[in-house]
Amino acid sequence: MLDDMNTQGNRSSSGDKSQQQRAGAERQPLTDREVPLGQSRTTSAAIHAWLDGELPESAVRTAETARDVDFWLKVTEETERRRAMRMPGQLEAQIMAALPTETADAPATWWRKDVTLTPGTAAVAAASLLAVGAAATVAVLRALR
Amino acid sequence: MGQQLADQPDSDQAIIGRVLAGNRDAFRTLISRYSDPLYRHALCMTGSPDVAEDILQMSFIKAYQHLAEVRGRFDAWVFRIVANGCKDWLKNIRRTHLSYDEDDQPSGYATPDEELDRTELKSDLDRALAALPASLREAFVMKHVEGRSYEEMADLLGTTVGALKMRVHRAREALQVLLEEKYA
């Protein structure tokens, strides 16, 4: 992905090195369908403000911006149409059928969780208890001398 | 007063409580409450209805399994699951073509010419959106397709309003470069 959020573009303080790196990156083949944003254009701040709902269309439409306004009216018509799309009806039933059978439980605190004792964990626990007991016995005997 | 209370829909938290108490069917209310906007997000991000359905199904199953961990708003929590599902899919997929059919969507266009124009714009917009980096596509879709405010987007994505405005502005400019030769 060649997107970066550096709005200074090639005017970055890192200068030539940065430009060389960028040029090198642009020569590399794209590995997915995303395109580099090199060929950018500048949309006027007024158009962005209108699209953000901060200005009415009448305040933005001038001889210079009429093309941009018409373009975005077309795109907005399409995006607003998509806003009415709904999930396919059968999907809700599919999701409900696919839910695991066990109930989503409240998380149990660790001391309330069930403990599964396997031969391995039992052996480890027994060895640990023996080691702790031996260490405690040695400590007590040393203290008594 | 009692009737008013009875008419009010249950809060998400109340429904979650019922599900956790063993009422599995109550989860259906949460699905129907939020599935449409989540589906739209997944569809616009992936460009494929099949993938969008899969992501939605997996997300709701994940939400069900971890329902007890919800802290705060359920809708924001489940949105993040779906959005991450879309991003994971986009990271893994390499595709050259995408389109989706909406044969089941009613057409509001009067003439065949208008319908043809709309279909063309729809597929061109799909291709242009697919060409955007995921972060710009996500911001554009949330703003223009889902109609969310910048504040709401910042809340859902855990970033700042300024950063999101920048992403939306860059997405618009990139889309205009990709589409203006034909449509401007």
CSV table of C-alpha atoms in Angstrom, one decimal:
chain,number,residue,atom,x,y,z
A,1,MET,CA,0.0,0.0,0.0
A,2,LEU,CA,1.5,3.3,-1.0
A,3,ASP,CA,-0.9,5.4,1.0
A,4,ASP,CA,0.7,7.6,3.6
A,5,MET,CA,-0.8,10.3,5.6
A,6,ASN,CA,2.0,12.8,4.9
A,7,THR,CA,0.2,15.8,3.6
A,8,GLN,CA,3.4,17.5,2.8
A,9,GLY,CA,4.1,15.0,0.1
A,10,ASN,CA,7.4,15.6,-1.6
A,11,ARG,CA,8.0,18.7,0.5
A,12,SER,CA,9.0,16.6,3.5
A,13,SER,CA,12.0,17.7,5.4
A,14,SER,CA,13.8,14.4,4.7
A,15,GLY,CA,14.4,15.8,1.2
A,16,ASP,CA,16.1,13.9,-1.6
A,17,LYS,CA,16.4,10.6,0.3
A,18,SER,CA,12.6,10.5,0.9
A,19,GLN,CA,11.9,11.3,-2.7
A,20,GLN,CA,14.3,8.5,-3.9
A,21,GLN,CA,12.5,6.1,-1.6
A,22,ARG,CA,9.2,7.1,-2.9
A,23,ALA,CA,10.3,6.9,-6.5
A,24,GLY,CA,11.6,3.4,-5.8
A,25,ALA,CA,8.4,2.4,-4.2
A,26,GLU,CA,6.4,3.6,-7.2
A,27,ARG,CA,8.5,1.5,-9.5
A,28,GLN,CA,7.7,-1.7,-7.6
A,29,PRO,CA,4.8,-3.7,-8.9
A,30,LEU,CA,1.6,-3.5,-7.0
A,31,THR,CA,0.9,-6.7,-5.0
A,32,ASP,CA,-2.9,-6.1,-4.7
A,33,ARG,CA,-5.6,-4.1,-6.3
A,34,GLU,CA,-5.0,-0.9,-4.4
A,35,VAL,CA,-3.6,1.9,-6.5
A,36,PRO,CA,-1.0,4.5,-5.4
A,37,LEU,CA,-2.5,7.8,-4.7
A,38,GLY,CA,0.3,9.6,-6.5
A,39,GLN,CA,-2.0,11.2,-9.1
A,40,SER,CA,-3.8,13.4,-6.6
A,41,ARG,CA,-6.0,16.4,-7.2
A,42,THR,CA,-7.0,19.1,-4.9
A,43,THR,CA,-10.7,19.5,-4.2
A,44,SER,CA,-11.6,22.9,-2.9
A,45,ALA,CA,-12.2,23.3,0.8
A,46,ALA,CA,-15.7,24.6,0.0
A,47,ILE,CA,-16.6,21.4,-1.8
A,48,HIS,CA,-15.4,19.3,1.2
A,49,ALA,CA,-17.4,21.6,3.5
A,50,TRP,CA,-20.5,21.1,1.4
A,51,LEU,CA,-20.0,17.3,1.3
A,52,ASP,CA,-19.5,17.4,5.1
A,53,GLY,CA,-22.9,19.2,5.4
A,54,GLU,CA,-21.3,22.4,6.6
A,55,LEU,CA,-22.4,24.5,3.6
A,56,PRO,CA,-25.5,24.4,1.3
A,57,GLU,CA,-25.0,23.6,-2.4
A,58,SER,CA,-26.0,27.1,-3.3
A,59,ALA,CA,-23.0,28.5,-1.4
A,60,VAL,CA,-20.6,26.2,-3.2
A,61,ARG,CA,-21.8,26.2,-6.8
A,62,THR,CA,-19.9,28.7,-8.9
A,63,ALA,CA,-18.8,28.6,-12.6
A,64,GLU,CA,-15.5,27.0,-11.5
A,65,THR,CA,-17.0,24.4,-9.2
A,66,ALA,CA,-20.1,23.5,-11.1
A,67,ARG,CA,-18.4,20.4,-12.6
A,68,ASP,CA,-17.2,19.2,-9.2
A,69,VAL,CA,-20.6,19.8,-7.7
A,70,ASP,CA,-22.4,17.8,-10.4
A,71,PHE,CA,-19.9,15.0,-10.1
A,72,TRP,CA,-20.5,14.7,-6.4
A,73,LEU,CA,-24.3,14.9,-6.8
A,74,LYS,CA,-24.1,11.8,-9.0
A,75,VAL,CA,-21.8,10.0,-6.6
A,76,THR,CA,-23.9,11.0,-3.6
A,77,GLU,CA,-27.1,9.7,-5.3
A,78,GLU,CA,-25.4,6.3,-5.6
A,79,THR,CA,-24.0,6.2,-2.1
A,80,GLU,CA,-27.3,7.2,-0.6
A,81,ARG,CA,-29.0,4.5,-2.6
A,82,ARG,CA,-26.6,2.0,-1.0
A,83,ARG,CA,-27.6,3.3,2.4
A,84,ALA,CA,-31.0,1.7,1.8
A,85,MET,CA,-29.5,-1.8,1.2
A,86,ARG,CA,-30.6,-4.4,3.7
A,87,MET,CA,-29.1,-7.7,4.9
A,88,PRO,CA,-30.6,-10.7,3.0
A,89,GLY,CA,-33.6,-12.0,4.9
A,90,GLN,CA,-32.4,-15.5,5.4
A,91,LEU,CA,-29.1,-14.5,7.0
A,92,GLU,CA,-30.6,-13.8,10.5
A,93,ALA,CA,-31.9,-17.4,10.7
A,94,GLN,CA,-28.6,-18.7,9.4
A,95,ILE,CA,-26.7,-16.9,12.1
A,96,MET,CA,-29.1,-18.1,14.8
A,97,ALA,CA,-28.8,-21.7,13.6
A,98,ALA,CA,-25.0,-21.4,13.6
A,99,LEU,CA,-24.7,-20.1,17.2
A,100,PRO,CA,-23.0,-22.5,19.5
A,101,THR,CA,-25.3,-24.6,21.6
A,102,GLU,CA,-23.8,-23.7,24.9
A,103,THR,CA,-25.0,-20.4,26.4
A,104,ALA,CA,-22.7,-17.4,26.4
A,105,ASP,CA,-21.8,-17.5,30.1
A,106,ALA,CA,-20.7,-14.7,32.3
A,107,PRO,CA,-16.9,-14.9,32.7
A,108,ALA,CA,-16.2,-16.9,35.9
A,109,THR,CA,-13.4,-15.6,38.1
A,110,TRP,CA,-10.4,-18.0,38.1
A,111,TRP,CA,-11.1,-19.5,41.5
A,112,ARG,CA,-14.6,-20.4,40.4
A,113,LYS,CA,-13.6,-22.1,37.2
A,114,ASP,CA,-13.7,-25.9,36.9
A,115,VAL,CA,-10.4,-27.6,37.2
A,116,THR,CA,-9.6,-30.5,34.9
A,117,LEU,CA,-7.1,-32.9,36.5
A,118,THR,CA,-5.2,-35.0,34.0
A,119,PRO,CA,-2.5,-37.6,35.0
A,120,GLY,CA,0.1,-35.1,33.8
A,121,THR,CA,-1.1,-32.1,35.8
A,122,ALA,CA,-1.6,-34.4,38.8
A,123,ALA,CA,2.0,-35.5,38.7
A,124,VAL,CA,3.3,-32.0,38.2
A,125,ALA,CA,1.1,-30.8,41.2
A,126,ALA,CA,2.4,-33.7,43.4
A,127,ALA,CA,6.0,-33.0,42.5
A,128,SER,CA,5.5,-29.3,43.2
A,129,LEU,CA,4.0,-30.0,46.6
A,130,LEU,CA,6.8,-32.4,47.5
A,131,ALA,CA,9.4,-29.8,46.5
A,132,VAL,CA,7.7,-27.1,48.5
A,133,GLY,CA,7.4,-29.4,51.5
A,134,ALA,CA,11.0,-30.4,51.3
A,135,ALA,CA,12.1,-26.8,51.0
A,136,ALA,CA,10.0,-25.8,54.0
A,137,THR,CA,11.3,-28.7,56.1
A,138,VAL,CA,15.0,-27.8,55.3
A,139,ALA,CA,14.2,-24.2,56.2
A,140,VAL,CA,12.6,-25.1,59.5
A,141,LEU,CA,15.5,-27.5,60.4
A,142,ARG,CA,18.1,-24.8,59.7
A,143,ALA,CA,16.2,-22.3,61.8
A,144,LEU,CA,16.1,-24.7,64.8
A,145,ARG,CA,20.0,-25.3,64.8
B,1,MET,CA,-47.1,5.7,31.8
B,2,GLY,CA,-47.1,1.9,32.1
B,3,GLN,CA,-48.1,1.6,28.4
B,4,GLN,CA,-45.2,4.0,27.5
B,5,LEU,CA,-42.8,1.8,29.3
B,6,ALA,CA,-44.1,-1.3,27.7
B,7,ASP,CA,-43.7,0.3,24.2
B,8,GLN,CA,-40.1,1.2,24.8
B,9,PRO,CA,-37.7,-1.2,23.1
B,10,ASP,CA,-35.4,-3.1,25.5
B,11,SER,CA,-32.0,-1.7,25.9
B,12,ASP,CA,-29.1,-3.6,24.5
B,13,GLN,CA,-27.9,-4.2,28.0
B,14,ALA,CA,-31.2,-5.7,29.1
B,15,ILE,CA,-31.1,-8.0,26.1
B,16,ILE,CA,-27.6,-9.1,26.8
B,17,GLY,CA,-28.6,-9.9,30.4
B,18,ARG,CA,-31.4,-12.1,29.1
B,19,VAL,CA,-29.0,-13.9,26.7
B,20,LEU,CA,-26.5,-14.5,29.5
B,21,ALA,CA,-29.2,-15.8,31.7
B,22,GLY,CA,-29.9,-18.5,29.1
B,23,ASN,CA,-32.4,-17.0,26.7
B,24,ARG,CA,-30.5,-17.8,23.5
B,25,ASP,CA,-33.4,-16.5,21.3
B,26,ALA,CA,-33.1,-13.0,22.7
B,27,PHE,CA,-29.9,-12.6,20.7
B,28,ARG,CA,-32.1,-12.5,17.6
B,29,THR,CA,-33.2,-9.0,18.7
B,30,LEU,CA,-29.6,-7.8,18.7
B,31,ILE,CA,-29.0,-9.2,15.2
B,32,SER,CA,-32.0,-7.6,13.7
B,33,ARG,CA,-31.3,-4.3,15.4
B,34,TYR,CA,-27.8,-3.9,14.0
B,35,SER,CA,-27.4,-6.3,11.0
B,36,ASP,CA,-28.4,-3.9,8.2
B,37,PRO,CA,-25.7,-1.2,8.8
B,38,LEU,CA,-23.1,-3.9,9.6
B,39,TYR,CA,-24.0,-5.7,6.4
B,40,ARG,CA,-23.7,-2.5,4.4
B,41,HIS,CA,-20.3,-1.8,5.9
B,42,ALA,CA,-19.1,-5.3,5.1
B,43,LEU,CA,-20.5,-5.3,1.6
B,44,CYS,CA,-19.0,-1.9,0.7
B,45,MET,CA,-15.6,-2.9,2.2
B,46,THR,CA,-15.4,-6.3,0.5
B,47,GLY,CA,-17.5,-5.7,-2.6
B,48,SER,CA,-18.9,-9.2,-2.3
B,49,PRO,CA,-22.3,-10.2,-0.9
B,50,ASP,CA,-21.1,-13.7,-0.1
B,51,VAL,CA,-18.0,-12.5,1.8
B,52,ALA,CA,-20.1,-9.8,3.6
B,53,GLU,CA,-22.6,-12.5,4.7
B,54,ASP,CA,-19.7,-14.7,5.9
B,55,ILE,CA,-18.1,-11.9,7.9
B,56,LEU,CA,-21.4,-10.9,9.4
B,57,GLN,CA,-22.1,-14.5,10.5
B,58,MET,CA,-18.7,-15.0,12.0
B,59,SER,CA,-18.9,-11.7,13.7
B,60,PHE,CA,-22.2,-12.3,15.4
B,61,ILE,CA,-21.1,-15.8,16.5
B,62,LYS,CA,-18.0,-14.2,18.0
B,63,ALA,CA,-20.1,-11.6,19.6
B,64,TYR,CA,-22.4,-14.3,21.1
B,65,GLN,CA,-19.4,-16.3,22.5
B,66,HIS,CA,-17.9,-13.2,24.1
B,67,LEU,CA,-21.1,-11.4,25.1
B,68,ALA,CA,-20.2,-11.3,28.7
B,69,GLU,CA,-17.2,-9.2,27.9
B,70,VAL,CA,-19.2,-6.3,26.5
B,71,ARG,CA,-18.2,-3.1,28.3
B,72,GLY,CA,-20.0,0.0,27.1
B,73,ARG,CA,-22.1,0.1,23.8
B,74,PHE,CA,-22.9,-3.2,22.2
B,75,ASP,CA,-23.3,-1.6,18.7
B,76,ALA,CA,-19.8,0.0,18.8
B,77,TRP,CA,-18.3,-3.3,20.1
B,78,VAL,CA,-19.9,-5.4,17.4
B,79,PHE,CA,-19.1,-2.8,14.7
B,80,ARG,CA,-15.4,-3.2,15.6
B,81,ILE,CA,-15.6,-7.0,15.3
B,82,VAL,CA,-17.1,-6.6,11.8
B,83,ALA,CA,-14.7,-3.8,10.8
B,84,ASN,CA,-11.7,-6.0,11.9
B,85,GLY,CA,-13.2,-8.9,10.0
B,86,CYS,CA,-13.3,-6.9,6.9
B,87,LYS,CA,-9.7,-5.6,7.3
B,88,ASP,CA,-8.4,-9.1,7.9
B,89,TRP,CA,-10.2,-10.3,4.8
B,90,LEU,CA,-8.7,-7.5,2.8
B,91,LYS,CA,-5.3,-8.2,4.1
B,92,ASN,CA,-5.5,-11.8,3.0
B,93,ILE,CA,-7.2,-11.5,-0.3
B,94,ARG,CA,-5.7,-10.7,-3.7
B,95,ARG,CA,-8.4,-10.1,-6.2
B,96,THR,CA,-8.6,-8.4,-9.6
B,97,HIS,CA,-12.3,-8.0,-10.0
B,98,LEU,CA,-15.2,-7.4,-7.8
B,99,SER,CA,-18.8,-6.7,-8.3
B,100,TYR,CA,-22.0,-7.5,-6.5
B,101,ASP,CA,-25.5,-8.1,-7.8
B,102,GLU,CA,-28.4,-6.5,-6.2
B,103,ASP,CA,-31.1,-8.1,-8.3
B,104,ASP,CA,-33.3,-8.3,-5.3
B,105,GLN,CA,-33.0,-4.5,-4.7
B,106,PRO,CA,-35.9,-2.6,-6.3
B,107,SER,CA,-34.9,-0.1,-9.0
B,108,GLY,CA,-36.3,3.4,-8.8
B,109,TYR,CA,-35.2,4.4,-12.3
B,110,ALA,CA,-37.7,5.3,-14.8
B,111,THR,CA,-36.1,4.4,-18.2
B,112,PRO,CA,-33.7,1.7,-19.3
B,113,ASP,CA,-31.1,4.4,-20.2
B,114,GLU,CA,-31.2,5.7,-16.6
B,115,GLU,CA,-31.0,2.2,-15.3
B,116,LEU,CA,-28.0,1.5,-17.5
B,117,ASP,CA,-26.3,4.8,-16.4
B,118,ARG,CA,-26.9,3.9,-12.8
B,119,THR,CA,-25.6,0.3,-13.2
B,120,GLU,CA,-22.5,1.7,-14.8
B,121,LEU,CA,-21.9,4.2,-12.1
B,122,LYS,CA,-22.4,1.5,-9.5
B,123,SER,CA,-19.8,-0.8,-10.9
B,124,ASP,CA,-17.4,2.1,-11.6
B,125,LEU,CA,-17.8,3.3,-8.0
B,126,ASP,CA,-17.2,-0.3,-6.8
B,127,ARG,CA,-14.0,-0.5,-8.8
B,128,ALA,CA,-12.8,2.9,-7.6
B,129,LEU,CA,-13.6,2.1,-4.0
B,130,ALA,CA,-11.7,-1.2,-4.3
B,131,ALA,CA,-8.7,0.7,-5.6
B,132,LEU,CA,-8.5,2.8,-2.4
B,133,PRO,CA,-6.3,1.8,0.5
B,134,ALA,CA,-8.5,0.1,3.2
B,135,SER,CA,-8.3,3.0,5.6
B,136,LEU,CA,-9.5,5.5,3.1
B,137,ARG,CA,-12.2,3.2,1.8
B,138,GLU,CA,-13.4,2.6,5.4
B,139,ALA,CA,-13.6,6.3,6.1
B,140,PHE,CA,-15.4,7.1,2.9
B,141,VAL,CA,-17.9,4.2,3.3
B,142,MET,CA,-18.7,5.2,6.9
B,143,LYS,CA,-19.2,8.9,6.0
B,144,HIS,CA,-21.0,8.6,2.6
B,145,VAL,CA,-22.7,5.3,2.6
B,146,GLU,CA,-23.4,4.8,6.3
B,147,GLY,CA,-24.0,8.6,6.8
B,148,ARG,CA,-22.2,8.7,10.1
B,149,SER,CA,-20.9,11.9,11.7
B,150,TYR,CA,-17.1,12.4,12.1
B,151,GLU,CA,-17.6,12.2,15.9
B,152,GLU,CA,-19.4,8.9,15.6
B,153,MET,CA,-16.7,7.5,13.3
B,154,ALA,CA,-14.0,8.7,15.7
B,155,ASP,CA,-15.8,6.9,18.5
B,156,LEU,CA,-16.1,3.7,16.6
B,157,LEU,CA,-12.6,3.6,15.1
B,158,GLY,CA,-10.8,5.0,18.1
B,159,THR,CA,-9.1,7.8,16.3
B,160,THR,CA,-9.5,11.6,16.0
B,161,VAL,CA,-12.0,13.6,14.1
B,162,GLY,CA,-9.1,15.5,12.3
B,163,ALA,CA,-7.5,12.2,11.1
B,164,LEU,CA,-10.8,11.0,9.8
B,165,LYS,CA,-11.6,14.2,8.0
B,166,MET,CA,-8.2,13.9,6.3
B,167,ARG,CA,-8.9,10.3,5.3
B,168,VAL,CA,-12.3,11.2,3.9
B,169,HIS,CA,-10.9,14.2,2.0
B,170,ARG,CA,-8.1,12.1,0.5
B,171,ALA,CA,-10.6,9.3,-0.4
B,172,ARG,CA,-12.8,11.9,-2.2
B,173,GLU,CA,-9.9,13.3,-4.1
B,174,ALA,CA,-8.7,9.8,-5.1
B,175,LEU,CA,-12.2,8.8,-6.2
B,176,GLN,CA,-12.6,11.9,-8.2
B,177,VAL,CA,-9.3,11.2,-10.0
B,178,LEU,CA,-10.5,7.7,-10.8
B,179,LEU,CA,-14.0,8.6,-11.9
B,180,GLU,CA,-14.0,12.2,-13.2
B,181,GLU,CA,-12.9,11.4,-16.7
B,182,LYS,CA,-16.1,9.6,-17.3
B,183,TYR,CA,-18.5,11.4,-14.9
B,184,ALA,CA,-17.4,15.0,-14.4
